[in-house]
Amino acid sequence: MGKTIAEKILSHKSGQDAYANDIVVADLDFVMGQDGTSGLAIRAFEDMQAKKVFDPSRIAMVIDHSAPSPLQGVSALHKQMRDFAAQQGIYLYDIGDGVCHQLLPEQGHVVPGDLVIGADSHTCTYGAINVFSTGVGSTDLAAGLVSGKLWFKVPETFKFVLNGKLPAGVYSKDLILYLIGDVSADGATYMAAEYTGEAVDDLSVEARFTMSNMAIEMGAKVGLMRADQKTIDWVQAHSKRVIQAVESDEDARYARIKEYDVSSLEPQVAKPHTVDNVSPITEVVGTPIQQGLIGTCTNGRLEDLRIAASILKGKKIHKDNRLIIAPSSRQVFIQAIREGLIETFVQAGAAVVTPGCGPCVGTHNGVPSDGENVISTANRNFKGRMGNPNAFIYLGSPATVAASVLKGEISDPREHIE
Amino acid sequence: MDLQGRAHKFGDDVNTDYIISGRYKFKTLDMKELARHVMEDLDPDFYSKVNKGDFIVAGRNFGCGSSREQAPLAIINADIGAVIAKSFARIFYRNCINTGLPLIECDTDQIDPGDELKVDLEGGVLYNLSKEIEIPITPLPPVMLKILSDGGLVEHFKKYGGFNFE
């Protein structure tokens, strides 16, 4: 019987002929922790009475969630990570280097065919480049650090077939929000999502990351795509590692298959306080906004900044709005400076902050006030997510956020597209 | 292992930001301190209402969202005996097994706030003592039972030096 991408990678890494629902113990190609999860993982590593990590060249810790440190307690956690990294010889990405999910592919640590865990739920992002990558907690991370292995239940696969071409002003963010709204927050729980079809093939690799990043928002373990020539070219530009790309077999068995025609899709917005509370933008246009956020592991890449800058160029954001820009990495930041995008944002009235996760996870860098509405390119709009349970978060594409802060209300970005 | 306590009821899709908000969890590894803020954004007085051994009872997809292990640890340190829900999100599910927080998957429509519950984990039955009914519970997979019976994943690794499911 044929296999899905998920079944193939987990078979290969475990040495077992594995199918959905089998339990395997498999070898990990890369292991990652961030500053919200590494502290507990280091504690568990010590409690396991381990002395050395399995392979320092396959481990990174990333200081991104509260970076630079806004608090004394956080500074202690950061120091603990720096000390552990120095002592074990693992990679450490410090403040300003970027968001973990941008860094792992960008720095060439992960390539097609890999099996990767990260102590962060959005580790599913690298599925876009054909990596079986999934989020775990701190104790699982510690087990990975010690042994280079983890147990997995091989997931069933939910295949999304996306036909047609996305209209102008409609992006991969709109597409994934639409899918989450359609299948709901637990529509793919315990499953691997697999995105296929013409609409996926047409996307840039950067835009594909957005879709895989949000697989967790429908409960999925990973959001996989096949590796096409675009993937191979992108990966080879970032990594020297050997690529072992994997495709699903024609006769692979899927738990569920859903087909969509994306050619008349409108921009989508997720309304407070769940990611699956999705509407076409035409239903929410005019909702007053006080703050915008463009950045995060979902939409802080160069392409996202270019789209936002093209709408904001030569204009000023609404006088009663704030706009926060958080490039997803140092490299993205540098390139955005070179291309004049950062100047465009600052001239338009934006505040540009250190590459990192702060505003999205509510640790610092833009906590909204009571009763305020925020429009954000992030992946979660849970109550309290940005640090205030009395604020309201709407999610949209970088184009939607840029168009909205110009008017001070949720606005259709298609008005800015020729 | 028998567990007994009162039900504190919540709805569907209770995410880990609600269990313990990001504005607290990055500050400290002191779980007793984090426990004071457990479920705060859904019920500001929740921590003060809990008696030792009480249950969190919820609908579908409990624990969705972030992978923070502070979520089960804050629940444990708030003296909650177990979480009972119709279904759980997968990272949270693993984190609970790894840290030793019992999870019970069953139909929670037959449980109301304040009901007195008793759970027989080995026997696979939940007794709603207030309503005098029995509710069957979904058994845990063998790998998870093994980790739980070893006392969590840290103890499993101390015992075997790695994974051992033979």
Coordinates of C-alpha atoms in Angstrom, one line a residue:
Chain A
M1 CA 0.0 0.0 0.0
G2 CA 1.2 3.5 -0.8
K3 CA 2.3 6.0 1.8
T4 CA 1.8 9.7 2.6
I5 CA 4.7 12.1 3.1
A6 CA 4.2 11.7 6.9
E7 CA 4.3 7.9 6.7
K8 CA 7.4 7.9 4.5
I9 CA 9.4 10.3 6.7
L10 CA 8.5 8.5 9.9
S11 CA 9.2 5.1 8.3
H12 CA 12.6 6.3 7.1
K13 CA 13.6 7.9 10.4
S14 CA 12.4 4.9 12.6
G15 CA 13.5 2.1 10.4
Q16 CA 10.0 0.6 10.6
D17 CA 7.5 0.1 7.8
A18 CA 5.1 2.5 9.4
Y19 CA 1.6 3.5 8.6
A20 CA -1.0 5.8 10.2
N21 CA -1.7 5.1 13.9
D22 CA 1.5 3.0 14.3
I23 CA 3.7 4.1 17.2
V24 CA 7.4 4.6 16.3
V25 CA 10.5 5.8 18.0
A26 CA 12.4 7.9 15.4
D27 CA 15.7 9.7 14.9
L28 CA 15.5 13.5 14.9
D29 CA 17.4 15.6 12.4
F30 CA 17.1 18.8 14.4
V31 CA 15.9 19.9 17.8
M32 CA 14.9 23.5 18.8
G33 CA 13.8 25.3 21.9
Q34 CA 12.9 29.0 22.5
D35 CA 13.0 31.2 25.5
G36 CA 9.5 30.3 26.7
T37 CA 10.2 26.6 26.7
S38 CA 13.9 26.0 27.1
G39 CA 14.1 26.8 30.8
L40 CA 11.9 23.9 31.7
A41 CA 13.6 21.7 29.2
I42 CA 17.1 22.4 30.7
R43 CA 15.6 21.6 34.1
A44 CA 14.2 18.3 32.8
F45 CA 17.5 17.6 31.0
E46 CA 19.3 17.9 34.4
D47 CA 16.6 15.9 36.2
M48 CA 17.1 13.1 33.6
Q49 CA 20.7 13.1 35.0
A50 CA 22.0 13.8 31.4
K51 CA 25.4 15.3 30.9
K52 CA 25.8 15.8 27.2
V53 CA 23.3 16.5 24.4
F54 CA 23.2 13.8 21.6
D55 CA 24.7 16.0 18.9
P56 CA 25.4 19.7 19.4
S57 CA 25.4 20.4 15.6
R58 CA 21.7 19.4 15.5
I59 CA 20.4 21.6 18.3
A60 CA 19.5 25.3 18.5
M61 CA 18.1 27.5 21.2
V62 CA 16.5 30.7 20.1
I63 CA 15.9 33.8 22.3
D64 CA 12.9 35.3 20.5
H65 CA 9.8 35.4 22.6
S66 CA 10.8 38.2 25.0
A67 CA 13.8 39.7 23.3
P68 CA 15.5 41.9 24.4
S69 CA 14.5 41.0 27.9
P70 CA 11.8 43.2 29.4
L71 CA 12.0 41.8 32.9
Q72 CA 14.5 40.6 35.4
G73 CA 13.0 37.1 35.6
V74 CA 13.3 36.7 31.8
S75 CA 16.9 37.9 31.9
A76 CA 17.6 35.0 34.2
L77 CA 16.0 32.5 31.8
H78 CA 18.0 34.0 28.9
K79 CA 21.2 33.7 30.9
Q80 CA 20.4 30.0 31.6
M81 CA 20.0 29.4 27.9
R82 CA 23.3 31.1 27.0
D83 CA 25.1 29.2 29.7
F84 CA 23.6 25.9 28.6
A85 CA 24.4 26.6 24.9
A86 CA 28.0 27.5 25.7
Q87 CA 28.5 24.5 27.9
Q88 CA 27.0 22.1 25.3
G89 CA 28.3 23.7 22.2
I90 CA 24.9 24.0 20.5
Y91 CA 23.7 26.9 18.3
L92 CA 22.4 29.9 20.2
Y93 CA 20.4 32.6 18.4
D94 CA 20.3 35.7 20.7
I95 CA 18.2 38.8 20.8
G96 CA 17.7 40.4 17.4
D97 CA 18.7 37.3 15.4
G98 CA 15.0 36.6 14.7
V99 CA 12.0 34.3 15.2
C100 CA 12.9 30.6 15.5
H101 CA 10.7 29.5 12.7
Q102 CA 12.3 32.0 10.3
L103 CA 15.8 31.1 11.5
L104 CA 15.7 27.3 11.2
P105 CA 15.0 27.2 7.4
E106 CA 16.8 30.5 6.7
Q107 CA 20.0 29.3 8.4
G108 CA 19.9 26.0 6.6
H109 CA 19.3 23.8 9.6
V110 CA 16.3 22.0 8.1
V111 CA 15.9 20.4 4.6
P112 CA 13.3 18.3 2.8
G113 CA 12.9 14.8 4.2
D114 CA 14.0 15.8 7.8
L115 CA 12.2 14.9 11.0
V116 CA 12.3 17.9 13.4
I117 CA 10.9 18.8 16.8
G118 CA 10.7 22.2 18.4
A119 CA 9.3 23.3 21.8
D120 CA 7.0 25.7 20.1
S121 CA 3.6 24.9 18.6
H122 CA 4.4 26.6 15.3
T123 CA 7.3 24.3 14.5
C124 CA 4.9 22.8 11.9
T125 CA 6.0 25.8 9.7
Y126 CA 8.8 23.8 8.0
G127 CA 6.3 21.4 6.5
A128 CA 6.2 24.0 3.7
I129 CA 9.7 22.7 2.6
N130 CA 8.8 19.0 3.0
V131 CA 10.0 18.6 6.6
F132 CA 8.1 16.6 9.1
S133 CA 8.3 19.1 11.9
T134 CA 6.1 19.3 14.9
G135 CA 5.7 21.2 18.2
V136 CA 6.3 19.5 21.5
G137 CA 6.6 20.5 25.1
S138 CA 9.7 21.0 27.3
T139 CA 10.0 17.5 28.6
D140 CA 9.7 16.0 25.1
L141 CA 12.4 18.6 24.1
A142 CA 14.6 17.4 26.9
A143 CA 14.2 13.8 25.7
G144 CA 15.2 14.9 22.2
L145 CA 18.2 16.7 23.6
V146 CA 19.4 13.7 25.5
S147 CA 18.7 10.9 23.0
G148 CA 18.2 12.5 19.6
K149 CA 14.9 10.5 19.4
L150 CA 11.3 10.8 20.2
W151 CA 8.2 8.6 20.0
F152 CA 5.5 9.5 17.5
K153 CA 2.1 8.2 16.7
V154 CA 2.2 8.2 12.9
P155 CA -0.6 10.6 11.9
E156 CA -3.4 10.1 9.5
T157 CA -3.3 12.7 6.7
F158 CA -6.0 15.3 5.8
K159 CA -5.3 16.3 2.2
F160 CA -6.4 19.8 1.0
V161 CA -6.5 20.1 -2.8
L162 CA -6.5 23.7 -3.7
N163 CA -7.4 24.4 -7.3
G164 CA -7.5 27.6 -9.3
K165 CA -5.5 30.8 -9.0
L166 CA -5.7 33.3 -6.2
P167 CA -7.1 36.7 -7.3
A168 CA -5.0 39.9 -6.9
G169 CA -4.9 41.2 -3.3
V170 CA -5.6 37.7 -1.9
Y171 CA -2.7 35.8 -0.4
S172 CA -1.7 32.6 1.3
K173 CA -2.8 34.0 4.6
D174 CA -6.3 34.5 3.3
L175 CA -6.3 31.0 2.0
I176 CA -5.2 29.4 5.3
L177 CA -7.6 31.5 7.3
Y178 CA -10.4 30.3 5.0
L179 CA -9.4 26.6 5.4
I180 CA -9.3 27.0 9.2
G181 CA -12.7 28.7 9.3
D182 CA -14.0 25.9 7.1
V183 CA -12.7 22.8 9.1
S184 CA -12.6 24.6 12.5
A185 CA -10.0 24.7 15.3
D186 CA -9.9 21.0 15.8
G187 CA -10.8 19.9 12.2
A188 CA -7.4 18.2 11.7
T189 CA -6.5 17.3 15.3
Y190 CA -3.8 14.5 15.6
M191 CA -3.5 14.6 11.8
A192 CA -0.9 15.7 9.2
A193 CA -2.3 18.4 6.9
E194 CA -1.1 18.0 3.3
Y195 CA -1.6 21.0 1.0
T196 CA -1.6 20.3 -2.7
G197 CA -2.9 21.7 -6.0
E198 CA -2.3 24.5 -8.5
A199 CA -2.8 27.2 -5.9
V200 CA -0.1 25.8 -3.7
D201 CA 2.3 25.3 -6.6
D202 CA 1.8 28.9 -7.6
L203 CA 2.8 30.2 -4.2
S204 CA 6.4 31.4 -3.4
V205 CA 8.2 29.3 -0.7
E206 CA 7.8 32.3 1.7
A207 CA 4.0 32.3 1.1
R208 CA 3.9 28.6 1.6
F209 CA 5.5 28.9 5.1
T210 CA 2.4 31.0 6.2
M211 CA 0.1 28.1 5.3
S212 CA 2.2 25.4 7.1
N213 CA 2.7 27.7 10.1
M214 CA -1.0 27.8 10.8
A215 CA -1.7 24.0 10.4
I216 CA -1.7 23.9 14.2
E217 CA -4.6 26.3 14.3
M218 CA -6.8 23.4 13.0
G219 CA -5.1 21.0 15.4
A220 CA -2.7 19.4 12.9
K221 CA 0.6 18.0 13.9
V222 CA 2.3 19.3 10.7
G223 CA 1.4 21.1 7.5
L224 CA 3.2 19.3 4.7
M225 CA 3.8 20.1 1.1
R226 CA 5.8 18.3 -1.6
A227 CA 9.2 19.7 -2.6
D228 CA 9.0 21.1 -6.1
Q229 CA 11.8 22.9 -8.0
K230 CA 11.0 26.1 -6.2
T231 CA 11.5 24.4 -2.9
I232 CA 14.8 22.7 -4.0
D233 CA 16.1 26.0 -5.3
W234 CA 15.1 27.9 -2.1
V235 CA 16.6 25.2 0.2
Q236 CA 19.9 25.0 -1.8
A237 CA 20.3 28.8 -1.5
H238 CA 20.1 28.4 2.3
S239 CA 21.7 25.1 3.1
K240 CA 24.5 22.8 2.1
R241 CA 22.8 19.7 3.6
V242 CA 21.8 16.7 1.5
I243 CA 18.1 16.9 0.4
Q244 CA 15.9 13.8 0.6
A245 CA 12.6 15.1 -0.8
V246 CA 9.5 12.9 -0.3
E247 CA 6.2 12.7 -2.2
S248 CA 3.0 11.0 -1.3
D249 CA 2.2 7.9 -3.4
E250 CA -0.7 7.9 -5.8
D251 CA -2.4 5.1 -3.8
A252 CA -1.6 6.6 -0.3
R253 CA -4.5 6.4 2.1
Y254 CA -6.0 9.6 3.4
A255 CA -8.3 10.1 6.4
R256 CA -10.0 13.0 4.6
I257 CA -9.7 14.8 1.3
K258 CA -11.2 18.2 0.7
E259 CA -11.1 20.1 -2.6
Y260 CA -11.5 23.9 -3.0
D261 CA -11.5 26.3 -5.9
V262 CA -9.7 29.4 -4.7
S263 CA -10.3 31.6 -7.8
S264 CA -13.0 33.7 -6.3
L265 CA -11.6 33.8 -2.7
E266 CA -11.9 37.2 -1.0
P267 CA -9.4 38.5 1.6
Q268 CA -10.3 36.8 5.0
V269 CA -10.2 38.0 8.6
A270 CA -10.3 36.0 11.8
K271 CA -12.4 37.8 14.4
P272 CA -12.0 37.7 18.2
H273 CA -11.4 35.4 20.0
T274 CA -10.7 32.2 18.0
V275 CA -8.7 31.6 14.8
D276 CA -11.6 29.7 13.2
N277 CA -14.0 32.6 13.6
V278 CA -13.4 33.7 10.0
S279 CA -15.3 36.1 7.7
P280 CA -14.7 37.4 4.3
I281 CA -13.3 40.9 4.6
T282 CA -16.5 42.5 3.2
E283 CA -18.4 41.5 6.4
V284 CA -16.0 43.3 8.7
V285 CA -14.9 46.3 6.7
G286 CA -15.3 49.5 8.8
T287 CA -14.5 47.9 12.2
P288 CA -12.5 50.6 14.0
I289 CA -8.8 49.8 14.6
Q290 CA -6.3 51.3 17.1
Q291 CA -3.2 49.2 16.4
G292 CA -1.7 47.1 13.6
L293 CA 1.0 44.5 13.8
I294 CA 3.0 43.2 10.8
G295 CA 5.5 40.5 11.6
T296 CA 5.6 37.2 13.5
C297 CA 6.5 33.6 12.3
T298 CA 3.3 33.7 10.2
N299 CA 3.9 36.9 8.1
G300 CA 7.1 38.7 8.9
R301 CA 9.1 37.6 5.9
L302 CA 10.6 39.8 3.2
E303 CA 7.7 39.2 0.8
D304 CA 5.2 40.2 3.5
L305 CA 7.1 43.5 4.2
R306 CA 7.3 44.2 0.5
I307 CA 3.5 43.8 0.1
A308 CA 2.8 46.0 3.1
A309 CA 5.3 48.7 2.0
S310 CA 3.8 48.8 -1.5
I311 CA 0.5 49.9 0.1
L312 CA 2.0 52.3 2.7
K313 CA 4.6 54.0 0.4
G314 CA 4.3 57.8 0.5
K315 CA 1.3 57.6 2.8
K316 CA 0.7 58.1 6.6
I317 CA -1.2 55.8 8.9
H318 CA -4.4 57.1 10.4
K319 CA -3.7 59.7 13.2
D320 CA -5.4 57.5 15.8
N321 CA -3.6 54.3 14.9
R322 CA -0.3 52.8 15.8
L323 CA 1.6 50.3 13.5
I324 CA 4.2 47.9 14.8
I325 CA 6.6 46.2 12.3
A326 CA 8.6 43.3 13.5
P327 CA 10.8 41.8 10.8
S328 CA 11.1 38.0 11.2
S329 CA 14.9 37.9 11.3
R330 CA 18.1 40.0 11.2
Q331 CA 18.6 38.9 7.5
V332 CA 15.1 40.0 6.6
F333 CA 15.6 43.3 8.5
I334 CA 18.9 44.0 6.7
Q335 CA 17.3 43.3 3.3
A336 CA 14.3 45.4 4.1
I337 CA 16.6 48.3 5.0
R338 CA 18.5 47.8 1.7
E339 CA 15.3 47.9 -0.3
G340 CA 14.0 51.0 1.5
L341 CA 11.0 49.2 3.0
I342 CA 12.0 50.2 6.6
E343 CA 12.2 53.9 5.5
T344 CA 8.7 53.6 4.0
F345 CA 7.3 52.1 7.3
V346 CA 9.0 54.7 9.5
Q347 CA 7.9 57.6 7.2
A348 CA 4.4 56.2 7.3
G349 CA 4.4 56.4 11.1
A350 CA 5.2 52.8 12.1
A351 CA 7.4 51.8 15.0
V352 CA 9.9 49.1 13.9
V353 CA 10.9 46.7 16.7
T354 CA 13.5 44.1 17.2
P355 CA 13.0 40.9 15.2
G356 CA 11.1 38.5 17.5
C357 CA 7.8 37.4 18.9
G358 CA 7.1 39.9 21.6
P359 CA 3.9 41.7 20.4
C360 CA 2.2 38.5 19.2
V361 CA 2.7 36.6 22.5
G362 CA 2.0 39.6 24.8
T363 CA 5.4 39.7 26.5
H364 CA 6.2 43.3 25.4
N365 CA 6.5 45.6 22.4
G366 CA 2.9 46.6 21.9
V367 CA 0.4 45.4 24.5
P368 CA -3.0 46.9 23.6
S369 CA -5.2 48.8 26.0
D370 CA -8.6 47.9 27.3
G371 CA -11.3 47.8 24.7
E372 CA -8.9 48.4 21.8
N373 CA -9.0 46.6 18.5
V374 CA -5.9 45.2 16.9
I375 CA -5.4 44.0 13.3
S376 CA -2.4 41.6 13.1
T377 CA -0.7 39.3 10.7
A378 CA -0.1 36.8 13.5
N379 CA -1.5 33.3 13.8
R380 CA -3.5 33.6 17.1
N381 CA -6.2 36.0 18.3
F382 CA -7.0 34.3 21.6
K383 CA -8.3 36.6 24.3
G384 CA -5.3 38.0 26.2
R385 CA -2.9 36.8 23.5
M386 CA -1.2 40.2 23.1
G387 CA -1.1 40.7 26.8
N388 CA -4.5 42.2 27.6
P389 CA -7.6 40.1 28.0
N390 CA -9.8 43.2 27.4
A391 CA -8.5 43.8 23.9
F392 CA -9.8 42.4 20.6
I393 CA -7.5 40.9 18.0
Y394 CA -8.4 40.5 14.3
L395 CA -6.1 38.5 12.0
G396 CA -5.4 39.2 8.3
S397 CA -2.8 39.4 5.6
P398 CA 0.0 42.0 5.6
A399 CA -1.9 43.8 2.8
T400 CA -5.1 43.9 4.9
V401 CA -3.2 45.2 8.0
A402 CA -1.5 47.9 5.9
A403 CA -4.8 49.0 4.2
S404 CA -6.6 49.0 7.6
V405 CA -4.1 51.2 9.5
L406 CA -4.2 53.8 6.7
K407 CA -8.0 54.3 7.3
G408 CA -8.1 53.5 11.0
E409 CA -10.7 50.7 10.3
I410 CA -10.6 47.3 8.7
S411 CA -10.2 47.9 5.0
D412 CA -10.1 45.8 1.9
P413 CA -6.6 45.7 0.5
R414 CA -7.9 45.2 -3.0
E415 CA -8.6 49.0 -3.1
H416 CA -4.8 49.4 -3.3
I417 CA -4.1 46.8 -6.0
E418 CA -4.2 47.8 -9.6
Chain B
M1 CA -5.7 5.3 41.3
D2 CA -8.9 6.9 42.5
L3 CA -9.5 10.6 42.1
Q4 CA -12.4 12.5 43.7
G5 CA -13.5 16.1 43.6
R6 CA -15.8 18.7 42.3
A7 CA -16.3 19.8 38.7
H8 CA -15.3 23.2 37.4
K9 CA -16.8 23.5 34.0
F10 CA -15.5 25.2 30.8
G11 CA -16.4 25.2 27.2
D12 CA -14.8 24.1 23.9
D13 CA -11.4 25.1 22.6
V14 CA -9.8 26.1 25.9
N15 CA -6.4 27.2 24.7
T16 CA -3.1 27.2 26.7
D17 CA -3.1 31.0 26.7
Y18 CA -6.3 30.8 28.8
I19 CA -4.8 28.1 31.0
I20 CA -1.7 30.2 31.7
S21 CA -1.3 33.6 29.9
G22 CA 1.9 34.5 28.1
R23 CA 2.1 37.6 30.2
Y24 CA 2.9 35.4 33.2
K25 CA 4.6 32.3 31.8
F26 CA 7.7 34.0 30.5
K27 CA 8.4 35.7 33.8
T28 CA 9.2 32.7 36.0
L29 CA 9.8 29.0 36.4
D30 CA 8.1 29.1 39.8
M31 CA 5.1 27.0 39.1
K32 CA 3.4 27.8 42.5
E33 CA 3.4 31.4 41.4
L34 CA 2.1 30.6 37.9
A35 CA -0.7 28.4 39.5
R36 CA -2.2 31.5 41.0
H37 CA -3.1 32.7 37.5
V38 CA -4.4 29.4 36.1
M39 CA -7.6 30.0 33.9
E40 CA -7.5 33.6 35.0
D41 CA -8.7 35.1 31.7
L42 CA -11.8 32.9 31.7
D43 CA -12.5 33.1 35.4
P44 CA -10.5 35.6 37.4
D45 CA -11.4 33.9 40.7
F46 CA -10.7 30.3 39.6
Y47 CA -7.6 29.7 41.7
S48 CA -9.4 30.6 44.9
K49 CA -12.4 28.4 44.1
V50 CA -10.4 25.2 43.7
N51 CA -10.2 22.6 46.5
K52 CA -7.4 20.0 46.3
G53 CA -8.4 17.2 43.9
D54 CA -11.1 19.1 42.0
F55 CA -11.4 18.6 38.3
I56 CA -11.4 20.9 35.3
V57 CA -14.2 19.7 33.0
A58 CA -14.4 21.0 29.4
G59 CA -15.7 20.3 25.9
R60 CA -13.7 19.6 22.7
N61 CA -10.1 20.4 21.9
F62 CA -8.9 21.3 25.5
G63 CA -5.4 22.6 25.5
C64 CA -5.1 23.9 22.0
G65 CA -2.6 26.5 21.0
S66 CA 0.9 27.0 22.3
S67 CA 3.1 24.1 23.4
R68 CA 3.8 25.7 26.8
E69 CA 4.4 22.9 29.4
Q70 CA 3.6 25.6 32.0
A71 CA 0.0 24.8 31.2
P72 CA -0.2 21.3 32.7
L73 CA 2.3 22.3 35.4
A74 CA 0.2 25.3 36.5
I75 CA -2.9 23.0 36.6
I76 CA -1.0 20.5 38.7
N77 CA 0.3 23.2 41.1
A78 CA -3.2 24.6 41.5
D79 CA -4.0 21.2 43.0
I80 CA -6.4 20.1 40.2
G81 CA -6.6 16.3 40.2
A82 CA -7.2 15.7 36.5
V83 CA -8.6 17.3 33.4
I84 CA -11.8 15.8 32.0
A85 CA -12.8 16.7 28.4
K86 CA -14.5 15.4 25.3
S87 CA -11.1 15.7 23.4
F88 CA -7.7 17.2 23.9
A89 CA -5.2 19.0 21.6
R90 CA -2.2 16.8 20.9
I91 CA 0.8 18.7 22.3
F92 CA -1.1 19.4 25.5
Y93 CA -2.0 15.7 25.7
R94 CA 1.7 14.7 25.4
N95 CA 2.7 17.3 27.9
C96 CA 0.3 16.1 30.5
I97 CA 1.5 12.5 30.2
N98 CA 5.1 13.6 30.4
T99 CA 4.5 15.7 33.5
G100 CA 2.1 13.3 35.2
L101 CA -1.3 15.1 35.0
P102 CA -4.0 12.5 34.4
L103 CA -6.3 13.2 31.4
I104 CA -9.8 11.7 31.1
E105 CA -11.5 11.7 27.7
C106 CA -15.2 11.1 27.9
D107 CA -18.7 12.6 27.2
T108 CA -18.8 15.7 29.5
D109 CA -22.3 16.8 28.7
Q110 CA -23.5 14.7 31.6
I111 CA -21.4 16.8 34.1
D112 CA -22.6 20.1 35.5
P113 CA -20.6 22.7 37.4
G114 CA -20.2 21.7 41.1
D115 CA -21.0 18.0 40.5
E116 CA -19.0 15.6 42.7
L117 CA -17.1 13.2 40.6
K118 CA -15.0 10.1 41.3
V119 CA -12.7 8.5 38.7
D120 CA -11.3 5.0 38.6
L121 CA -8.5 5.3 36.1
E122 CA -7.6 1.6 35.9
G123 CA -11.3 0.5 35.7
G124 CA -11.9 3.1 33.0
V125 CA -15.0 4.6 34.7
L126 CA -16.1 8.0 35.8
Y127 CA -18.8 8.2 38.5
N128 CA -20.9 11.3 38.7
L129 CA -21.9 11.0 42.3
S130 CA -24.2 14.0 42.2
K131 CA -26.2 12.6 39.3
E132 CA -25.7 8.9 40.3
I133 CA -24.5 7.9 36.8
E134 CA -21.5 6.1 35.4
I135 CA -19.7 7.6 32.3
P136 CA -17.2 5.4 30.3
I137 CA -13.8 6.8 29.6
T138 CA -11.5 6.3 26.6
P139 CA -8.5 4.2 27.6
L140 CA -4.9 5.6 27.2
P141 CA -2.6 4.1 24.5
P142 CA 0.0 1.6 26.0
V143 CA 3.0 3.9 25.3
M144 CA 1.3 6.7 27.3
L145 CA 0.4 4.3 30.1
K146 CA 4.0 3.1 30.3
I147 CA 5.3 6.7 30.7
L148 CA 2.6 7.6 33.2
S149 CA 3.2 4.4 35.2
D150 CA 7.0 5.3 35.3
G151 CA 6.0 8.6 36.9
G152 CA 6.4 10.8 33.7
L153 CA 9.0 11.1 31.0
V154 CA 11.9 12.3 33.2
E155 CA 11.5 9.3 35.5
H156 CA 11.2 7.0 32.4
F157 CA 14.6 8.4 31.1
K158 CA 16.2 8.1 34.5
K159 CA 15.1 4.5 34.7
Y160 CA 16.1 3.4 31.2
G161 CA 18.5 6.1 29.9
G162 CA 16.2 6.6 26.9
F163 CA 12.9 5.4 25.5
N164 CA 12.0 1.8 26.4
F165 CA 8.6 0.5 25.3
E166 CA 9.6 -3.2 25.1

